[in-house]
Short mmCIF file of C-alpha atoms and ligand atoms in Angstrom, two decimals:
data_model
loop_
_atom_site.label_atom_id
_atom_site.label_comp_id
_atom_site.label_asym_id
_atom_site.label_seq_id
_atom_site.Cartn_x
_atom_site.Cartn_y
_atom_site.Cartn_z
CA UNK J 1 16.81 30.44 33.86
CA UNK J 2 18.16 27.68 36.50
CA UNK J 3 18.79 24.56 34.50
CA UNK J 4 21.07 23.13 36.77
CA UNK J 5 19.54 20.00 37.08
CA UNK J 6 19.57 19.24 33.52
CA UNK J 7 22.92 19.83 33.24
CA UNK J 8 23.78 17.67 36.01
CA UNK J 9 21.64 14.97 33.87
CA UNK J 10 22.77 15.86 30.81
CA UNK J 11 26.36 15.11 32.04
CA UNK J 12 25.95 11.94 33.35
CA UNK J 13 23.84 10.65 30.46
CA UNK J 14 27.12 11.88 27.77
CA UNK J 15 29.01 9.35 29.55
CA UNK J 16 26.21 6.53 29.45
CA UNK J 17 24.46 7.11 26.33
CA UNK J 18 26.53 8.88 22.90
CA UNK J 19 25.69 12.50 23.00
CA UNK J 20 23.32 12.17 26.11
CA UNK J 21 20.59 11.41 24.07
CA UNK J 22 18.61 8.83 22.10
CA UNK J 23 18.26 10.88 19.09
CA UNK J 24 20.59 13.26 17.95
CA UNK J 25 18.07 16.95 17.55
CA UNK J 26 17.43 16.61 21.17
CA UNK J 27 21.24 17.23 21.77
CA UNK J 28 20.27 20.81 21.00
CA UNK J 29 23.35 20.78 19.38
CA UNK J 30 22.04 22.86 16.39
CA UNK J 31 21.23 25.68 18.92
CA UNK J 32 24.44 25.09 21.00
CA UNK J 33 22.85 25.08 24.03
CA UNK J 34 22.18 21.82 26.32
CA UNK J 35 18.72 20.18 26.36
CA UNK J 36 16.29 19.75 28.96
CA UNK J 37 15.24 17.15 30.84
CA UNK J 38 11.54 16.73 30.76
CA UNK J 39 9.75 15.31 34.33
CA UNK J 40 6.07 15.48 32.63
CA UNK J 41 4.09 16.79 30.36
CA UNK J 42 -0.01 17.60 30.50
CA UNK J 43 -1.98 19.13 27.21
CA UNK J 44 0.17 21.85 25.30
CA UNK J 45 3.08 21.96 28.58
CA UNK J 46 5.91 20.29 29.28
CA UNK J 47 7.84 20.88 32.83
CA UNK J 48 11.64 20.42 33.10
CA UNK J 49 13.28 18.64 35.87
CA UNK J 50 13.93 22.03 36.71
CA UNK J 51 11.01 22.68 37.62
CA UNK J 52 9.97 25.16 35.08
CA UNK J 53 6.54 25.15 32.80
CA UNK J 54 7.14 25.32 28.98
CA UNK J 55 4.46 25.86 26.23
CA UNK J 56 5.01 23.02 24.05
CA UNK J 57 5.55 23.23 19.87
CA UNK J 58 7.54 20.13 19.44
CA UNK J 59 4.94 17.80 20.30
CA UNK J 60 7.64 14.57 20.59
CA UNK J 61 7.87 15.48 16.91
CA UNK J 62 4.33 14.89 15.76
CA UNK J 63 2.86 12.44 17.90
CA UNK J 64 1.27 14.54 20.41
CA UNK J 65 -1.73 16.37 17.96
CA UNK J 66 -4.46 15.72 20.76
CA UNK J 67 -1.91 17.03 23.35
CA UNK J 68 0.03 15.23 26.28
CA UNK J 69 -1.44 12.79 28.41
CA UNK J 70 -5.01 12.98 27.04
CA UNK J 71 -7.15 11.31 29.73
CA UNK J 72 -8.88 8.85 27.18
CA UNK J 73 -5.96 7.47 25.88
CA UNK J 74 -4.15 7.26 29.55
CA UNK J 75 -6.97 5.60 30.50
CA UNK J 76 -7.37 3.05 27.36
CA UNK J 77 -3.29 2.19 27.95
CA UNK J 78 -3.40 1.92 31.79
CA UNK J 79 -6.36 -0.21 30.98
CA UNK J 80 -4.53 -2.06 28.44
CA UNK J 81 -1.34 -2.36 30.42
CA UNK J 82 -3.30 -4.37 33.22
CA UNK J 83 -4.19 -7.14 30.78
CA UNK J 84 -0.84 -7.71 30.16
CA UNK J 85 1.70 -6.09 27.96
CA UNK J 86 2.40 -8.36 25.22
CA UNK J 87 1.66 -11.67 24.34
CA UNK J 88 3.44 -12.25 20.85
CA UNK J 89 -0.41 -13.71 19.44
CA UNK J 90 -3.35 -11.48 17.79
CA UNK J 91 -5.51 -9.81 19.76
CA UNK J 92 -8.70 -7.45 18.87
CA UNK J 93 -7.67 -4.29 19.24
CA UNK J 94 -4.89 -4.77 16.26
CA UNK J 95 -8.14 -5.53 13.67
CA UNK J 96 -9.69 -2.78 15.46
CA UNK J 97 -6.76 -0.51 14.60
CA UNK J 98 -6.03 -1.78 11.37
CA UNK J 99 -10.08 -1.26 10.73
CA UNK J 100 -9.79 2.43 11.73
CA UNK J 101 -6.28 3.02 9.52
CA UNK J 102 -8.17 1.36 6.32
CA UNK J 103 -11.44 3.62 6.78
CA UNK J 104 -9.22 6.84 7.38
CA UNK J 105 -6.85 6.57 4.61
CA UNK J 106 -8.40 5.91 0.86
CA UNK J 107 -5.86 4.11 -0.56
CA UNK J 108 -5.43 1.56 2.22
CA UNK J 109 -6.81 -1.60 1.51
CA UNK J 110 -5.08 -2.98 4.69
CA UNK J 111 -2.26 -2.16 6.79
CA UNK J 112 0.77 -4.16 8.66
CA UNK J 113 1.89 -2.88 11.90
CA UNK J 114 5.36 -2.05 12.98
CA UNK J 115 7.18 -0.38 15.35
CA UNK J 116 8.60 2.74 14.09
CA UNK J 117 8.28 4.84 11.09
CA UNK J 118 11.99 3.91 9.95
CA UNK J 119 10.16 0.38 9.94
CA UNK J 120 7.26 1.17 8.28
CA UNK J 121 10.00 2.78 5.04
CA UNK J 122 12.00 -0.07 5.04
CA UNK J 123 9.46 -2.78 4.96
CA UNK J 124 7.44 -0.31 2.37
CA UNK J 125 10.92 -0.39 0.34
CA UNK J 126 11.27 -4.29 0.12
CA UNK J 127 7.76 -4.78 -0.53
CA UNK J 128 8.02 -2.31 -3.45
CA UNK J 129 11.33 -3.74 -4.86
CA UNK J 130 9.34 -7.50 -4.50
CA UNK J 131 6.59 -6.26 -6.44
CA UNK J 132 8.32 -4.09 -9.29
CA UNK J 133 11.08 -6.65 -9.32
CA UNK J 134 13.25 -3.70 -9.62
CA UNK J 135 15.72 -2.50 -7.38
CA UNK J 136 16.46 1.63 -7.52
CA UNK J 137 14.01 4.28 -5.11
CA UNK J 138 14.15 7.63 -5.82
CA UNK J 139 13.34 9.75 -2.51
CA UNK J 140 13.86 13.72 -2.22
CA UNK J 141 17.03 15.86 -1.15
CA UNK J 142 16.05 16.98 2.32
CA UNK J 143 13.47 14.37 2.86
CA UNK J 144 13.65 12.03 5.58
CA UNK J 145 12.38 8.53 5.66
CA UNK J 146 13.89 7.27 8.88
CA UNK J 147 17.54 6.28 9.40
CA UNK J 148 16.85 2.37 7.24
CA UNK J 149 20.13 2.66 4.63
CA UNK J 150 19.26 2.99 1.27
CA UNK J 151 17.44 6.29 3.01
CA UNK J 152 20.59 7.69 4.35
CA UNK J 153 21.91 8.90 1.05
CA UNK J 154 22.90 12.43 -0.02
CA UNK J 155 23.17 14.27 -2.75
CA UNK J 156 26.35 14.31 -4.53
CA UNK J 157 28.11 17.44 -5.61
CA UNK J 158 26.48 19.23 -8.40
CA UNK J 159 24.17 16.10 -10.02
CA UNK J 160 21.41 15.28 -8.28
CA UNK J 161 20.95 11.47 -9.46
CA UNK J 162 24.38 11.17 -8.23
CA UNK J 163 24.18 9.70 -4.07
CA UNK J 164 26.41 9.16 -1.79
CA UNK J 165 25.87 7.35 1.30
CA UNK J 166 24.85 10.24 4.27
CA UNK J 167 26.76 8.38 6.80
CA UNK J 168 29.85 6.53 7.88
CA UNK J 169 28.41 2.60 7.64
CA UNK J 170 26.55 3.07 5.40
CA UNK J 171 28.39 1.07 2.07
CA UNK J 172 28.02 3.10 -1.31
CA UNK J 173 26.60 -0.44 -2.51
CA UNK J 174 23.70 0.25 -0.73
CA UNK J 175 22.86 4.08 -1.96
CA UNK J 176 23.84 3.29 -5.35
CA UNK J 177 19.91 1.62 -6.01
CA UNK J 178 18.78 4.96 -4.23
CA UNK J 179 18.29 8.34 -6.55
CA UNK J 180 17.81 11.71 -5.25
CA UNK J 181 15.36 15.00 -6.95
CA UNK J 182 14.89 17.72 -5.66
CA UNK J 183 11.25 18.87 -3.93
CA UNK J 184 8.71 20.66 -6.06
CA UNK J 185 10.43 19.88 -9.32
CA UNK J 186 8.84 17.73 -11.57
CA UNK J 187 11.13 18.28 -14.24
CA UNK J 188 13.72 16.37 -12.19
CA UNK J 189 11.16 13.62 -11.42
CA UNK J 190 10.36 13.22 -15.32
CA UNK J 191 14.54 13.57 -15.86
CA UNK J 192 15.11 10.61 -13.47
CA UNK J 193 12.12 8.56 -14.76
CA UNK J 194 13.35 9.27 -18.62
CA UNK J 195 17.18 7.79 -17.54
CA UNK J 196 15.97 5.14 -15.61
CA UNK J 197 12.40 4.51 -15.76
CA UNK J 198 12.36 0.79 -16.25
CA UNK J 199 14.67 0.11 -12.73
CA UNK J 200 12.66 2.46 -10.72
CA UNK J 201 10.89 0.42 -8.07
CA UNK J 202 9.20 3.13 -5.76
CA UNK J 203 9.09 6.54 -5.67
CA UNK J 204 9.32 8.10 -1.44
CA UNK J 205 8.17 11.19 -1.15
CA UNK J 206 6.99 13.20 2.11
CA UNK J 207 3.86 14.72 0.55
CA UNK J 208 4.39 18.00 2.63
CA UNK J 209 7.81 17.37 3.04
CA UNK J 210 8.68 18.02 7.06
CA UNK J 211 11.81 16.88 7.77
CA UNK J 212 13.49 20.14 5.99
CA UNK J 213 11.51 22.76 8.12
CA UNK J 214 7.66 22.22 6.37
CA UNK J 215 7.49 22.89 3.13
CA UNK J 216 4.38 21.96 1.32
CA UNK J 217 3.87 20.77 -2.51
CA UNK J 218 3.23 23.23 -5.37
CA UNK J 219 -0.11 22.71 -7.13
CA UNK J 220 0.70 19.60 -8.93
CA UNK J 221 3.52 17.80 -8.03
CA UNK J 222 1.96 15.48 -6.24
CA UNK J 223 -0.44 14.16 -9.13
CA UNK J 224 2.83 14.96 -11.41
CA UNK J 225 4.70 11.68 -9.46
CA UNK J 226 1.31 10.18 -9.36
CA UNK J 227 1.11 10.40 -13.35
CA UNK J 228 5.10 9.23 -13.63
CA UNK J 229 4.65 6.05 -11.33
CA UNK J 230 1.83 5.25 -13.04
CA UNK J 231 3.71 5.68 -16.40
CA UNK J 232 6.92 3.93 -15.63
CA UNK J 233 5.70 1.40 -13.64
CA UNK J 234 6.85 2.17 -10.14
CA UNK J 235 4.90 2.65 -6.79
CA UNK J 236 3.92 5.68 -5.42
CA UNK J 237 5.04 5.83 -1.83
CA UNK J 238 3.47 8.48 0.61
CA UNK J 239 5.52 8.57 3.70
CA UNK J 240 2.96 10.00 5.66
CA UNK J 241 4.64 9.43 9.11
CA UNK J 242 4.09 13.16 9.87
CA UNK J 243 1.00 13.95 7.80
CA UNK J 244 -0.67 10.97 9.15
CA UNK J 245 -3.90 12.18 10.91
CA UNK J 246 -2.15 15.44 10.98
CA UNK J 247 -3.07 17.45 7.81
CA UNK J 248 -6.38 15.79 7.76
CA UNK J 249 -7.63 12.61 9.14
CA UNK J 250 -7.49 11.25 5.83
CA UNK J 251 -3.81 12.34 5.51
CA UNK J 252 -1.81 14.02 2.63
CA UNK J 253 -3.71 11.85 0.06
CA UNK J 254 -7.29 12.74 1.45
CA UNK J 255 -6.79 16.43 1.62
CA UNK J 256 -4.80 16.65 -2.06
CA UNK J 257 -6.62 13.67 -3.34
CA UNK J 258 -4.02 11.97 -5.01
CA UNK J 259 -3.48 8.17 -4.35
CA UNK J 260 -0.11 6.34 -3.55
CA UNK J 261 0.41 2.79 -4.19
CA UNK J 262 1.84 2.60 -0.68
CA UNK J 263 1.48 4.21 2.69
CA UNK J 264 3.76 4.53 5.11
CA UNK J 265 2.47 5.94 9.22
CA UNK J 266 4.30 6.40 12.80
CA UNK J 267 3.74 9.29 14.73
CA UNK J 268 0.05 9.98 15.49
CA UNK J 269 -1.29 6.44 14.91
CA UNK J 270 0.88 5.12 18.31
CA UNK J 271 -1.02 8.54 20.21
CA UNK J 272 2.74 8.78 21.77
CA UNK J 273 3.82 4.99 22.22
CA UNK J 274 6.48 3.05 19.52
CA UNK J 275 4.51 2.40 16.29
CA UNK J 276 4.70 2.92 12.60
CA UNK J 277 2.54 1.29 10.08
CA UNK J 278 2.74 0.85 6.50
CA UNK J 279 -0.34 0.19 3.75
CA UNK J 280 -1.79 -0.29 0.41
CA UNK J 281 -3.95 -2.11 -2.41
CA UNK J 282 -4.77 -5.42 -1.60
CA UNK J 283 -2.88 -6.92 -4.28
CA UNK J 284 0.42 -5.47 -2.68
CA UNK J 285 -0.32 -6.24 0.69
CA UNK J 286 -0.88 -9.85 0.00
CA UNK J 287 2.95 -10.31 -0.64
CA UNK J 288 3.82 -9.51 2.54
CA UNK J 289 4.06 -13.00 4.58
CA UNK J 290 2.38 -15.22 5.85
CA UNK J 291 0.04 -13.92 3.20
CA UNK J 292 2.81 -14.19 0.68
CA UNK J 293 6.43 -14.50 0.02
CA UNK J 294 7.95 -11.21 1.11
CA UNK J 295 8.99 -11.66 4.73
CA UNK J 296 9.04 -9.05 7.51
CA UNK J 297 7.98 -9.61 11.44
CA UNK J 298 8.31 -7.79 14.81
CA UNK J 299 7.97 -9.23 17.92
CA UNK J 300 6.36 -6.27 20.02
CA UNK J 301 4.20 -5.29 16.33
CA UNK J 302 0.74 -4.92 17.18
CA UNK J 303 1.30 -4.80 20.66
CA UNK J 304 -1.49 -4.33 23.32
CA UNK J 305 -0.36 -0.89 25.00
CA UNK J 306 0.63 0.91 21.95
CA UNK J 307 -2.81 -0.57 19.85
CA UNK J 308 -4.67 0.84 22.55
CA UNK J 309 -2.89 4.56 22.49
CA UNK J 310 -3.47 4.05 19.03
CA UNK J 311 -7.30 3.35 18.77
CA UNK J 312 -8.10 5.64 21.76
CA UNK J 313 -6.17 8.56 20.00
CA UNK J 314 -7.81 8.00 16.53
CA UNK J 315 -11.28 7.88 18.23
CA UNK J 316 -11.13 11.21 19.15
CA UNK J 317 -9.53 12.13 15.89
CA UNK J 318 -12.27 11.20 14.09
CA UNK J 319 -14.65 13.69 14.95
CA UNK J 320 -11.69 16.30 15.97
CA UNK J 321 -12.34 20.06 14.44
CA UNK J 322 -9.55 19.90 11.76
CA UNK J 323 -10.35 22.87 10.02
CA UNK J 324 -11.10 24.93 13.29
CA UNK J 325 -7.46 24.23 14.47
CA UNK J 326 -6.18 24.85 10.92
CA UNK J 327 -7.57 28.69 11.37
CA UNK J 328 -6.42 29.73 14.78
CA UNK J 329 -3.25 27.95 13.74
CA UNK J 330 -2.46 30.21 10.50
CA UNK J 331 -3.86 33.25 12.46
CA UNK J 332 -0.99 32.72 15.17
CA UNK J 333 1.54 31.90 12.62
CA UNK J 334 0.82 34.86 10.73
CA UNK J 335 1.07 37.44 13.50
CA UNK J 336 3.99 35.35 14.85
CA UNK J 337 5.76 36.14 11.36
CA UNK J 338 4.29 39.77 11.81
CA UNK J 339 5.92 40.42 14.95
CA UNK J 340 9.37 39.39 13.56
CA UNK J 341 9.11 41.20 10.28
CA UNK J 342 8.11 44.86 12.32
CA UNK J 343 11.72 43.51 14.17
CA UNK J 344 13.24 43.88 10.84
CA UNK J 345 13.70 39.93 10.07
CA UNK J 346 12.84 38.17 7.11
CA UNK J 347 10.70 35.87 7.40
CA UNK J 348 8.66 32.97 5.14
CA UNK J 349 6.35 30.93 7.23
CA UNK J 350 5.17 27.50 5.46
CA UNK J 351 1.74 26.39 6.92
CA UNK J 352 -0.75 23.70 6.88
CA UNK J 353 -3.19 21.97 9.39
CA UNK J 354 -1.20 21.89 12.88
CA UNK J 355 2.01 22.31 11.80
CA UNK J 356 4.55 25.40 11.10
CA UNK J 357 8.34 26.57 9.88
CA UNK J 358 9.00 30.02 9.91
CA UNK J 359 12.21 30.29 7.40
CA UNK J 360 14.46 33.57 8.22
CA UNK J 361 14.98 34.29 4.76
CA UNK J 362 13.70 37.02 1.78
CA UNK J 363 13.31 34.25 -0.72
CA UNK J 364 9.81 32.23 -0.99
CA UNK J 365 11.18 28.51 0.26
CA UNK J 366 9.85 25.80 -2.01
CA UNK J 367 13.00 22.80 -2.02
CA UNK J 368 16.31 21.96 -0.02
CA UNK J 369 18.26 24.28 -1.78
CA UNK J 370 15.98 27.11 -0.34
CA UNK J 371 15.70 26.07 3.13
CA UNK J 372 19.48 26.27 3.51
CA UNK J 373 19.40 30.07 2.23
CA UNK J 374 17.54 30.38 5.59
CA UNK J 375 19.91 31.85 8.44
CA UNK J 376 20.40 29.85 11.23
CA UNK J 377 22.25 32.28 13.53
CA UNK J 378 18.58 34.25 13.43
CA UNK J 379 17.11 31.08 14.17
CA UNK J 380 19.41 29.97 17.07
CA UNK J 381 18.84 33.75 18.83
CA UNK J 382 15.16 33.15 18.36
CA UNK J 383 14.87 29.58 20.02
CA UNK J 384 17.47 30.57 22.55
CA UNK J 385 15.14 33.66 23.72
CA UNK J 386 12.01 31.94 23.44
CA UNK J 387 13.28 29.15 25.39
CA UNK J 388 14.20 31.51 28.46
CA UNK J 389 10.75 33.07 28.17
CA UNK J 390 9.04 29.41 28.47
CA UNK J 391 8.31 28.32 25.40
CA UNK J 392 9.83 24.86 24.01
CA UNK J 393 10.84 25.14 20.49
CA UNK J 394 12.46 22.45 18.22
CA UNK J 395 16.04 23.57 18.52
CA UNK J 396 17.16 23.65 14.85
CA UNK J 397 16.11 25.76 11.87
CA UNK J 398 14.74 22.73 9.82
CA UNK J 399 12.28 21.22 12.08
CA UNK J 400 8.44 21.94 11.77
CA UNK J 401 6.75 23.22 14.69
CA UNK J 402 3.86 20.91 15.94
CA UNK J 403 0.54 22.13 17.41
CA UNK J 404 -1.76 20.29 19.36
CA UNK J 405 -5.68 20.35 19.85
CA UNK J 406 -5.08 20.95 23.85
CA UNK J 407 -3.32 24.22 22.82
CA UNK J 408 -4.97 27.09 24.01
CA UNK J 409 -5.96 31.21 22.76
CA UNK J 410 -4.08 31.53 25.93
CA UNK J 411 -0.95 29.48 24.81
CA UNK J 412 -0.64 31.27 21.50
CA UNK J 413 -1.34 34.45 22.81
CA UNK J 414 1.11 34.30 25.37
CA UNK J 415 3.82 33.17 22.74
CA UNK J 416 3.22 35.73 21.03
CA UNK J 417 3.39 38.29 23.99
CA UNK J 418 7.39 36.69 24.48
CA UNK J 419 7.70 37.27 20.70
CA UNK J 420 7.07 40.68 21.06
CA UNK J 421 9.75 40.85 24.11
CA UNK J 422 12.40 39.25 21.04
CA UNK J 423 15.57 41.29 21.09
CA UNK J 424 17.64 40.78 17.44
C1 LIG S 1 9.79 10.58 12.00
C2 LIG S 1 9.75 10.15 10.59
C3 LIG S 1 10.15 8.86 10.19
C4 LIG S 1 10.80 7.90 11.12
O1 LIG S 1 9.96 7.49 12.14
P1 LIG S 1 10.62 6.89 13.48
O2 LIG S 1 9.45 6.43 14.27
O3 LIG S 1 11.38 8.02 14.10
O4 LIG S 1 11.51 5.78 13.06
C5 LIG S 1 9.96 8.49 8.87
N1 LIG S 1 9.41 9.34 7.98
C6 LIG S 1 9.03 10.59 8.33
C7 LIG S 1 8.40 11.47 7.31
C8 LIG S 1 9.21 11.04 9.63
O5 LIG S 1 8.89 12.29 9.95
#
């Protein structure tokens, strides 16, 4: 594989930009190997500077479901973009947006616009702490609610309500509010609510938690943290930045049915431009200002170009086949997994909707704790191979794969043929 250009790239940008890269997984560092430079993408590919045609499962991370470069919502931001980019005073398409986001998600009463899903947590997190009048958020080990600093705390040796902040500048101050359970347990929810139940302002959770590989809720855990807010007082927040329009159009809480005080989107609802969004009752929403007294702005929120991308992609949505991309989706994962295990590997894949993680462990992967009993030297000889053979994995262990609607039979069968070709 000649990837001489992107190295030549990938060299000059580690001297302008730290690591090369505006967000630190596409370093590739993980995998050891050096990233790609992308010139384009169309549908389910994505061609490399290089020159060479890649079948694409990373999906910018989750934006892309109805593919790349969808000619409706090219068209409704090259449209948009001639109008002007940003004029910094409401325009239509937001109420059209926000009109869509309300009807698609049950418990959205109405929305604010933002522009990123690290935006959308922190502004979700203030409004919760204004509301509660209480200051401590308990969010999961291994969850990930964008880089805002009471998120970027980790788990302590040994307790698990004990943080400590996940990064240099970030002061212990600011983690101390923030409490940490791990996924799937609901004993440690009901633990954490029992110590500290009356200065509990929001609970975060990812309700198919994606940011630690996928892995999805037991039955009832979700309604479990439902039942706890409810009982202690403290808002329910769904980050649903990946799960958005992903696991169903209606999100996590239409397809498990369980309603969060809050709601927190990115990803899908920009259809591949800077967004996030975050949503709720009425009665919460009305703090946030001019409406009320808790303050938060954005000068580019709302804008024209990334409304439009927005609307255009959640059109289509709308009446997308959900449950017909759900099936050809688990039938590829399956015989993916299949083709490993006959290689001797172990394997657990975690599935829902569009998305994938196939773990290369024995043990059935439910938390944190599990997903790091997965090996990542398997992983990083996997991605490395499949990556010669064309196809364009997330280049770490813990990522979920993302599939589009443009994906083709074609696509997955020919992954699978290069699976097949896997040498371990
Ligand atoms: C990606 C992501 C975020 C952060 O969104 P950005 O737009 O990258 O700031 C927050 N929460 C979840 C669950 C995410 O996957």
């Amino acid at each position: 594989m000649n990837i001489e250009r992107s190295e030549e790239l990938f060299a000059k940008a580690n001297k302008l930009i730290p690591g090369g890269v505006n967000s630190p997984v596409r370093a590739c560092r993980n995998v050891h190997c050096a990233p790609l430079f992308i010139e384009s993408a169309k549908g389910s590919h994505i061609r490399t500077v290089d020159g060479m045609d890649f079948i694409d499962f990373i999906g910018s991370w989750g934006p892309m479901l109805l593919g790349h470069a969808h000619a409706d919502v090219d068209k409704a931001v090259c449209e948009a973009a001639k109008r002007g980019t940003s004029y910094g005073a409401p325009t239509e398409i937001e109420v059209l947006l926000a009109e869509k986001v309300c009807k698609a998600l049950p418990s959205c009463d109405m929305v604010r616009m933002v522009n990123s899903g690290t935006e959308a947590t922190m502004s979700a997190l203030r409004l919760a702490r204004a509301v509660t009048g209480r200051n401590k958020l308990v969010k999961i080990i291994g969850g990930y609610h964008g880089h805002g600093d009471a998120f970027l705390a980790s788990a302590g040796s040994g307790l698990a309500t004990f943080s400590i902040p996940g990064t240099p500048g970030v002061p212990e101050s600011t983690v101390q509010d923030t409490l940490l359970v791990p996924y799937n347990d609901l004993e440690a929810a009901k633990e954490i609510f029992e110590k500290y139940g009356n200065e509990i302002a929001a609970f975060f959770v990812e309700p198919c938690a994606g940011n630690m590989g996928l892995v999805l809720p037991v039955a009832g855990y979700l309604q479990g943290l439902r039942d706890l807010c409810t009982k202690y007082g403290a808002l329910l927040v769904f980050d649903e930045v990946i799960t958005g329009f992903r696991v169903s159009y209606q999100g996590a809480q239409g397809r498990f049915g369980v309603m969060p005080d809050l709601t927190t989107m990115g990803k899908i609802i920009g259809g591949g431009l800077p967004v996030g969004a975050y949503g709720g009752k009425a009665e919460y929403m009305q703090r946030i200002a001019p409406a009320g007294d808790v303050y938060q702005a954005g000068t580019l929120s709302g804008n024209p170009l990334a409304m439009a991308a927005g609307l255009a992609t959640l059109d289509i949505l709308e009446k997308a086949d959900y449950a017909g991309l759900e099936q050809r989706v688990l039938a590829f994962v399956k015989e993916l997994a299949g083709i490993l295990e006959k290689k001797g590997l172990s394997v657990q894949y975690q599935h829902i909707a569009s998305m994938f993680t196939l773990f290369f462990t024995d043990k059935p992967v439910r938390n944190f704790a599990d997903v790091e009993n997965a090996s990542t030297a398997i992983f990083e000889s996997y991605y490395k191979q499949m990556r010669e053979m064309g196809i364009f994995l997330s280049p770490s262990a813990f990522e979920t794969a993302m599939v589009s609607f443009a994906h083709t039979d074609d696509d997955f069968n020919k992954t699978l043929d290069c699976a097949k070709k896997l040498k371990f």
